[in-house]
mmCIF file of C-alpha atoms in Angstrom:
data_model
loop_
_atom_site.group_PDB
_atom_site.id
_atom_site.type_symbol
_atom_site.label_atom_id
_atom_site.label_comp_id
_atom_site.label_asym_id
_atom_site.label_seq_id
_atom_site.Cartn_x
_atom_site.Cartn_y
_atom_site.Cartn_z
ATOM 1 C CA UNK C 202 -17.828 -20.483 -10.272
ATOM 2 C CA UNK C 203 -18.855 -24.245 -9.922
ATOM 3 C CA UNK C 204 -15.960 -25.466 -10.940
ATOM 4 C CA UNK C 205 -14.031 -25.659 -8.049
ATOM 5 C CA UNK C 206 -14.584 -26.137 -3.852
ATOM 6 C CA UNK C 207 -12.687 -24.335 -1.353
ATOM 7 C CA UNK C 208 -9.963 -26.936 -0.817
ATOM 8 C CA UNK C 209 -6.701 -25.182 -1.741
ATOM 9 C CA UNK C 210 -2.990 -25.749 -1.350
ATOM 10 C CA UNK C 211 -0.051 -23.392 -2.331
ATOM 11 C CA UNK C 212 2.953 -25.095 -1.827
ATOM 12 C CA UNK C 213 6.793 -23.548 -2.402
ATOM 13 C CA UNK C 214 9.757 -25.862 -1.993
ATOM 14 C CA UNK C 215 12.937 -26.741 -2.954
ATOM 15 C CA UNK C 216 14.247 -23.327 -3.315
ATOM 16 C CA UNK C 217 17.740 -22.738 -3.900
ATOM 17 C CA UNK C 218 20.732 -20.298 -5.179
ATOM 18 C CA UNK C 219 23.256 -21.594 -7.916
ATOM 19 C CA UNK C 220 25.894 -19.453 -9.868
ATOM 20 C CA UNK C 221 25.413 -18.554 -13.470
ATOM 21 C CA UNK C 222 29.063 -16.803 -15.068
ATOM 22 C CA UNK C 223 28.824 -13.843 -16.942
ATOM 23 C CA UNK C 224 30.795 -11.786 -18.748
ATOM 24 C CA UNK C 225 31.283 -8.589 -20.122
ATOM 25 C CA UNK C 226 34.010 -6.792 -22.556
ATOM 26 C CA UNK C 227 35.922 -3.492 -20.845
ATOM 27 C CA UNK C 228 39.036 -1.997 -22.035
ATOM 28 C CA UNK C 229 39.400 -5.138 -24.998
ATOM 29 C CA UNK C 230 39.565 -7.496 -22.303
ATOM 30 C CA UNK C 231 36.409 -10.175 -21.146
ATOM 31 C CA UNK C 232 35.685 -8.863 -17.692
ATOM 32 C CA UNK C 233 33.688 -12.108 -15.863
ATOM 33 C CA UNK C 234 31.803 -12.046 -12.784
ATOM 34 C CA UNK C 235 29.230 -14.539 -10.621
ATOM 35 C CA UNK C 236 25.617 -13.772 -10.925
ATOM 36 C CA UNK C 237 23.245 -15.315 -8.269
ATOM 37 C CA UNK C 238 20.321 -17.262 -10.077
ATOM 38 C CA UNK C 239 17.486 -18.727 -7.477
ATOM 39 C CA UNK C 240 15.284 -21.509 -8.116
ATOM 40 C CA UNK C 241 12.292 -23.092 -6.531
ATOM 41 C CA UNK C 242 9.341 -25.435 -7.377
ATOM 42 C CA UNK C 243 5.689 -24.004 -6.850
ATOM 43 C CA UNK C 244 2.208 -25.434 -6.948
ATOM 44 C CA UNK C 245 -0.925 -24.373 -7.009
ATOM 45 C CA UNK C 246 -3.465 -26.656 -5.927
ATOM 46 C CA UNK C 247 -8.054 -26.707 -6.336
ATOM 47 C CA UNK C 248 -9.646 -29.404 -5.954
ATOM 48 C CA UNK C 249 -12.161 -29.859 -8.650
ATOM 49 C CA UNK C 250 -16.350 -29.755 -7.644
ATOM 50 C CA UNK C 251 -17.599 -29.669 -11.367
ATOM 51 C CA UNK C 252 -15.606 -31.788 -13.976
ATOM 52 C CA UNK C 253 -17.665 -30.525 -17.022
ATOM 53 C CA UNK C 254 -17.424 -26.885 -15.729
ATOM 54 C CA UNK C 255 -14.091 -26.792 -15.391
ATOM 55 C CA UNK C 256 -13.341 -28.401 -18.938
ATOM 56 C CA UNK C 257 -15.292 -26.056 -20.115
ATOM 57 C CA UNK C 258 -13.276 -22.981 -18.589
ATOM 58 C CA UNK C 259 -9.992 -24.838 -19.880
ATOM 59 C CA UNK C 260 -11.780 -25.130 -23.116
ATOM 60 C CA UNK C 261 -12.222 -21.341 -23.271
ATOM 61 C CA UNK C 262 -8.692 -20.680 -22.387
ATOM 62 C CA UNK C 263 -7.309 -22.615 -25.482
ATOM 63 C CA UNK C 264 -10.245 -21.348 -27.670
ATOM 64 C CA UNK C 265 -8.462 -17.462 -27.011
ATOM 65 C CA UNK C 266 -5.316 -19.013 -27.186
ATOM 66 C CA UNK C 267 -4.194 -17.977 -23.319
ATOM 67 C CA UNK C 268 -3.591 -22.180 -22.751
ATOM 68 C CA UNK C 269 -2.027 -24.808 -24.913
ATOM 69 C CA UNK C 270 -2.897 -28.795 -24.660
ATOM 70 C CA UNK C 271 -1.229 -31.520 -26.625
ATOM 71 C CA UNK C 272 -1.594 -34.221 -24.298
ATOM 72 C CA UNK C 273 -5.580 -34.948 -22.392
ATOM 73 C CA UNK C 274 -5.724 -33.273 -19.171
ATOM 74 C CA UNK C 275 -2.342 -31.164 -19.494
ATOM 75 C CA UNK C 276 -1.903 -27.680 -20.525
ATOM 76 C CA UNK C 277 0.325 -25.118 -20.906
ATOM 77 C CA UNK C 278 0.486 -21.171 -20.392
ATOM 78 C CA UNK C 279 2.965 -18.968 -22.051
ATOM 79 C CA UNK C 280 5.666 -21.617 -22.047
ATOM 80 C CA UNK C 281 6.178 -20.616 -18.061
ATOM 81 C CA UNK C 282 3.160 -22.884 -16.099
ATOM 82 C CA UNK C 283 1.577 -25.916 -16.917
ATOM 83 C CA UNK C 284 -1.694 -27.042 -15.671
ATOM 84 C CA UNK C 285 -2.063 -30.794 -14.674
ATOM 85 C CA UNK C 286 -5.537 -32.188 -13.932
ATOM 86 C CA UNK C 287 -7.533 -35.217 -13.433
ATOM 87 C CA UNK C 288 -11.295 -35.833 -11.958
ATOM 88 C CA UNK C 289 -10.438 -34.796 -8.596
ATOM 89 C CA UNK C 290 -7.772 -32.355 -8.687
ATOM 90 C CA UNK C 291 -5.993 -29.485 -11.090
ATOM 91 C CA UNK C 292 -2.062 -28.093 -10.558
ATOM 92 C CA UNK C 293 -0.868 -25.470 -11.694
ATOM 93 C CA UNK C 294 3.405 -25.689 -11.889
ATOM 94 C CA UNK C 295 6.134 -23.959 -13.086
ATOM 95 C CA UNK C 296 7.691 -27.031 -13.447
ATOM 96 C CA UNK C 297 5.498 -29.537 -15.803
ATOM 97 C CA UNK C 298 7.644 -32.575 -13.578
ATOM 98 C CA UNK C 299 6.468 -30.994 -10.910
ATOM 99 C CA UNK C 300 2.874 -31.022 -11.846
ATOM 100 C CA UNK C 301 2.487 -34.219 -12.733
ATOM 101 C CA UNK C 302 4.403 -35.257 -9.558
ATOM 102 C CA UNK C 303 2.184 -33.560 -7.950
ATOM 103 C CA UNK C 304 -1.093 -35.113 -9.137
ATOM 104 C CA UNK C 305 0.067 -38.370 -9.050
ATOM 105 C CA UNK C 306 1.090 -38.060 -5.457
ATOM 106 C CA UNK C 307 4.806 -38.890 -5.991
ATOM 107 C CA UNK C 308 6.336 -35.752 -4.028
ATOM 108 C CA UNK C 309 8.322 -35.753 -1.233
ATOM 109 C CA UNK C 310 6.523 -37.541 1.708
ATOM 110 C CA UNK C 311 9.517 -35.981 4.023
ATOM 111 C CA UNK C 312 8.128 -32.603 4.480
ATOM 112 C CA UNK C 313 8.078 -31.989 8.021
ATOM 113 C CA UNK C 314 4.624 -30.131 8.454
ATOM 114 C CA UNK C 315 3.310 -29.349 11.862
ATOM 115 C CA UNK C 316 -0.011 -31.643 12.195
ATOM 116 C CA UNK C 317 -1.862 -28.766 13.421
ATOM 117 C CA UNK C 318 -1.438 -26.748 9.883
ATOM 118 C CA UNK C 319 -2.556 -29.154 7.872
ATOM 119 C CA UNK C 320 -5.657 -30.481 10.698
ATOM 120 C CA UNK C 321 -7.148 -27.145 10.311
ATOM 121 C CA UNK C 322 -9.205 -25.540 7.778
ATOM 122 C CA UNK C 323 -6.575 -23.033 6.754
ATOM 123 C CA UNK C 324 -2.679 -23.286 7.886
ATOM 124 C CA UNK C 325 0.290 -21.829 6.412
ATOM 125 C CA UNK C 326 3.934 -23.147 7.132
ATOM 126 C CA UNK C 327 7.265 -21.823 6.003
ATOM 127 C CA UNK C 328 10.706 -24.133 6.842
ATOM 128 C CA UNK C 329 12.988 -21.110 7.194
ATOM 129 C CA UNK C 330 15.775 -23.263 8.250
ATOM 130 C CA UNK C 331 15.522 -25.643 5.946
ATOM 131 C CA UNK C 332 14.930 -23.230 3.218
ATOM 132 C CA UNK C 333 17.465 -20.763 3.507
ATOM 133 C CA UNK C 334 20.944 -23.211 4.524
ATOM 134 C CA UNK C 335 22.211 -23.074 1.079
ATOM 135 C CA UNK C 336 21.899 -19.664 -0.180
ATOM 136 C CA UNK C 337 25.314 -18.400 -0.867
ATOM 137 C CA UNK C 338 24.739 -15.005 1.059
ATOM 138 C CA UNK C 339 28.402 -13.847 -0.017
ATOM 139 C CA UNK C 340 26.865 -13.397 -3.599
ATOM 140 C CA UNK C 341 23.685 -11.292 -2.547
ATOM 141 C CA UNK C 342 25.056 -9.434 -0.148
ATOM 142 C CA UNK C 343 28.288 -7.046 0.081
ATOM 143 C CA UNK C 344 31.285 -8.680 2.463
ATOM 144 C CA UNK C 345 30.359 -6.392 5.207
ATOM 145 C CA UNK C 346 26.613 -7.417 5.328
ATOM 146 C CA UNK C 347 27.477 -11.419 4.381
ATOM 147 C CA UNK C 348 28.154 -11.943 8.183
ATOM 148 C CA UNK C 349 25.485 -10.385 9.604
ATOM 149 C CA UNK C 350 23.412 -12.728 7.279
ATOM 150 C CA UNK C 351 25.129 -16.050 8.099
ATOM 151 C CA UNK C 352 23.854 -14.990 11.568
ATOM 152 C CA UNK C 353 21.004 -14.335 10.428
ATOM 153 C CA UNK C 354 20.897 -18.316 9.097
ATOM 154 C CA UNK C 355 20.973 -19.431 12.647
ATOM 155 C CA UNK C 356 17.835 -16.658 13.980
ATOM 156 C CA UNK C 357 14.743 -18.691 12.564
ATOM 157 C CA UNK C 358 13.496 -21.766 12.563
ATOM 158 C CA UNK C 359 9.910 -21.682 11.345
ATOM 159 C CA UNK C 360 6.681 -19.505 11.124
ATOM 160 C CA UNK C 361 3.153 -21.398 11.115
ATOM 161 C CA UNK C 362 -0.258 -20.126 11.299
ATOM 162 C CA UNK C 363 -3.307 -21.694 11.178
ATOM 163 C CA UNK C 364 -6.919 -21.792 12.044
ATOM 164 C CA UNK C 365 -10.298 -21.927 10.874
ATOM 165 C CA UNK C 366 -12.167 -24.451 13.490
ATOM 166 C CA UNK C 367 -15.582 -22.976 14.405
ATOM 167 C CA UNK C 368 -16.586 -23.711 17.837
ATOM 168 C CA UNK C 369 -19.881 -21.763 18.823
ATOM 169 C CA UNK C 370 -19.826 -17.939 18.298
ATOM 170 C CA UNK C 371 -15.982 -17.837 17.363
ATOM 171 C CA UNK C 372 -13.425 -19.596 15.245
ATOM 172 C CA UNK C 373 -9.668 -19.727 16.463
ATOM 173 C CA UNK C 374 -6.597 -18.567 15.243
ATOM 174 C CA UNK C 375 -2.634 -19.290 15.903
ATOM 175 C CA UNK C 376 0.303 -17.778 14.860
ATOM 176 C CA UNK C 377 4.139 -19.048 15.814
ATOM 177 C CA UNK C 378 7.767 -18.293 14.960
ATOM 178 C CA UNK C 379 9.912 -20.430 16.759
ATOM 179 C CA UNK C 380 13.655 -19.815 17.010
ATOM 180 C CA UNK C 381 16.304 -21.975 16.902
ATOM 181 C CA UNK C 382 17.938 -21.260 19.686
ATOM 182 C CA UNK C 383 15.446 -23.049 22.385
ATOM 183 C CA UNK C 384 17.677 -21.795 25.440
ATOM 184 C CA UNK C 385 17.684 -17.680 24.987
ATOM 185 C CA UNK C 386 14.694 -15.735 24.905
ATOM 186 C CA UNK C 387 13.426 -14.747 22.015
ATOM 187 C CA UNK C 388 12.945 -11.057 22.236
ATOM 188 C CA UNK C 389 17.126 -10.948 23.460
ATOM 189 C CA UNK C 390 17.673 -12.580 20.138
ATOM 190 C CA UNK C 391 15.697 -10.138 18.090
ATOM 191 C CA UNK C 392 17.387 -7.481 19.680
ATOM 192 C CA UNK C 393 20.922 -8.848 19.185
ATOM 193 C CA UNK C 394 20.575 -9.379 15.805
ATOM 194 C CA UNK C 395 18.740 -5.601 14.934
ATOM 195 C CA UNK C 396 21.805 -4.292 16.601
ATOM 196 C CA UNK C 397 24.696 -6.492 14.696
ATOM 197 C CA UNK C 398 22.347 -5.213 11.137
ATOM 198 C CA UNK C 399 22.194 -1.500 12.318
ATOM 199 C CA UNK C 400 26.027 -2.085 12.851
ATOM 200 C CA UNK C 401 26.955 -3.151 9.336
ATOM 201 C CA UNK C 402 24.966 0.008 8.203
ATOM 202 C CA UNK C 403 27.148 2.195 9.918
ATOM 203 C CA UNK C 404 30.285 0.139 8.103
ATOM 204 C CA UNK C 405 31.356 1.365 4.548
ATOM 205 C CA UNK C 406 30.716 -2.341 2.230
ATOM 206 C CA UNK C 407 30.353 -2.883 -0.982
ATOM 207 C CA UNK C 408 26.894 -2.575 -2.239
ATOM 208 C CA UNK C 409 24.919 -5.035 -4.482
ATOM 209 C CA UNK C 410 25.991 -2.904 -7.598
ATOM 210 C CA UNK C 411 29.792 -3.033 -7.093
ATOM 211 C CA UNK C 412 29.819 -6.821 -6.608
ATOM 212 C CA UNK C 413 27.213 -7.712 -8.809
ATOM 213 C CA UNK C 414 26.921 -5.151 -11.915
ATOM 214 C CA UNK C 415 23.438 -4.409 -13.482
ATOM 215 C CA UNK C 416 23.173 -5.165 -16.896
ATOM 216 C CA UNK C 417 23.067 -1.434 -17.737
ATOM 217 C CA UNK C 418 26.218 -0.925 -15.648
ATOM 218 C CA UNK C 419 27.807 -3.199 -18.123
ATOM 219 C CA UNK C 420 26.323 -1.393 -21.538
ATOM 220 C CA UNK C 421 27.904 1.872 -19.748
ATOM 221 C CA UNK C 422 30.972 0.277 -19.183
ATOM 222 C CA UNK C 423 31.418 -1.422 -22.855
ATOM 223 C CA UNK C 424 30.269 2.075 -24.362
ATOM 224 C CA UNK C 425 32.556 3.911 -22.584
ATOM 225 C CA UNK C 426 36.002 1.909 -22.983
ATOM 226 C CA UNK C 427 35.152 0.623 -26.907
ATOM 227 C CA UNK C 428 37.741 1.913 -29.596
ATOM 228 C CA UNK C 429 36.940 5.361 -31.254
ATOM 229 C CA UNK C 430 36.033 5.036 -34.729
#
């Protein structure tokens, strides 16, 4: 419990869709198809109060085998995360890169985070914009829905919240989404796009499953068109 002070930092980025091809056998022919595989960099961020007490909860974690080390201050979990520490700080990554980045303060400097989120004792900030340009909504969504969603794109531009500051009796708090569209009202947009969704519902499209097969889907299909013995 001494390990650690309350200075902490969750940060997503980088977060993207690529194409993965797939295929599957139907009917003695290789059926292939475009599966949508997302990716993003995450990191979890204490900063340390208690050097000794926190070696020593690392030192538990390899002792029942739940963390690996082979290099001094870096560690391993299940072959998925890797923690990264030093005197000050730990990371925790699902990207070892990342981690180390991370300590040694050699991330992006070009994140554009409002000074108010990160002035305050607690702030969260998500880059909506930024984050979501080049997802390739055709493959998650059916062709129906896919221009709704590139609409959608253009709605939001960020959400921040933050907080914290005691002054006297009270501490204050501030939430914003801001849209990108700085010239229509922001309620009008809401609206406009809840109706062009509800009308894509009403549309017959092609759902997730027909574009996309599940896994099982493709078992079925293999099962049911393979030679009879």
């Amino acid at each position: 419990p001494n390990a650690f002070i309350g200075d902490i930092l969750l940060a997503v980025t980088d977060f993207a869709v690529t194409t993965q091809s797939k295929s599957y056998a139907m009917g003695g022919s290789d059926v292939s198809y475009t599966s949508p595989v997302p990716s993003f960099k995450a990191s979890l961020s204490f900063k340390i109060k208690d050097k000794a007490a926190f070696d020593k909860l690392m030192k538990i974690a390899v002792d029942e085998e739940m963390a690996m080390t082979t290099t001094p201050g870096v560690y391993t979990v299940a072959n998925y995360a890797t923690i990264a520490t030093n005197n000050e700080y730990v990371v925790i990554s699902n990207e070892a890169e990342t981690a180390n980045a991370f300590l040694n303060n050699t991330t992006k400097s070009d994140w554009k985070i409002p000074g108010d989120v990160t002035n305050n004792p607690y702030g969260f900030y998500v880059d909506i914009k930024n984050s979501i340009s080049a997802v390739p909504l055709d493959l998650l969504y059916g062709k129906e829905d896919t221009a709704v969603f590139h609409d959608g794109k253009k709605l939001m531009e960020s959400i921040s919240a933050y907080g914290g500051k005691v002054k006297g009796d009270r501490s204050t708090f501030h939430f914003e989404a801001a849209f990108q569209n700085k010239d229509e009202n922001s309620l009008v947009q809401i609206i406009n796009f809840s109706q062009k969704v509800a009308a894509a519902e009403k549309k017959s499209n092609d759902s997730f499953d027909e574009v996309i097969p599940e896994e099982e889907d493709i078992e079925e299909m293999a099962d049911t068109t393979a030679p009879a013995m």
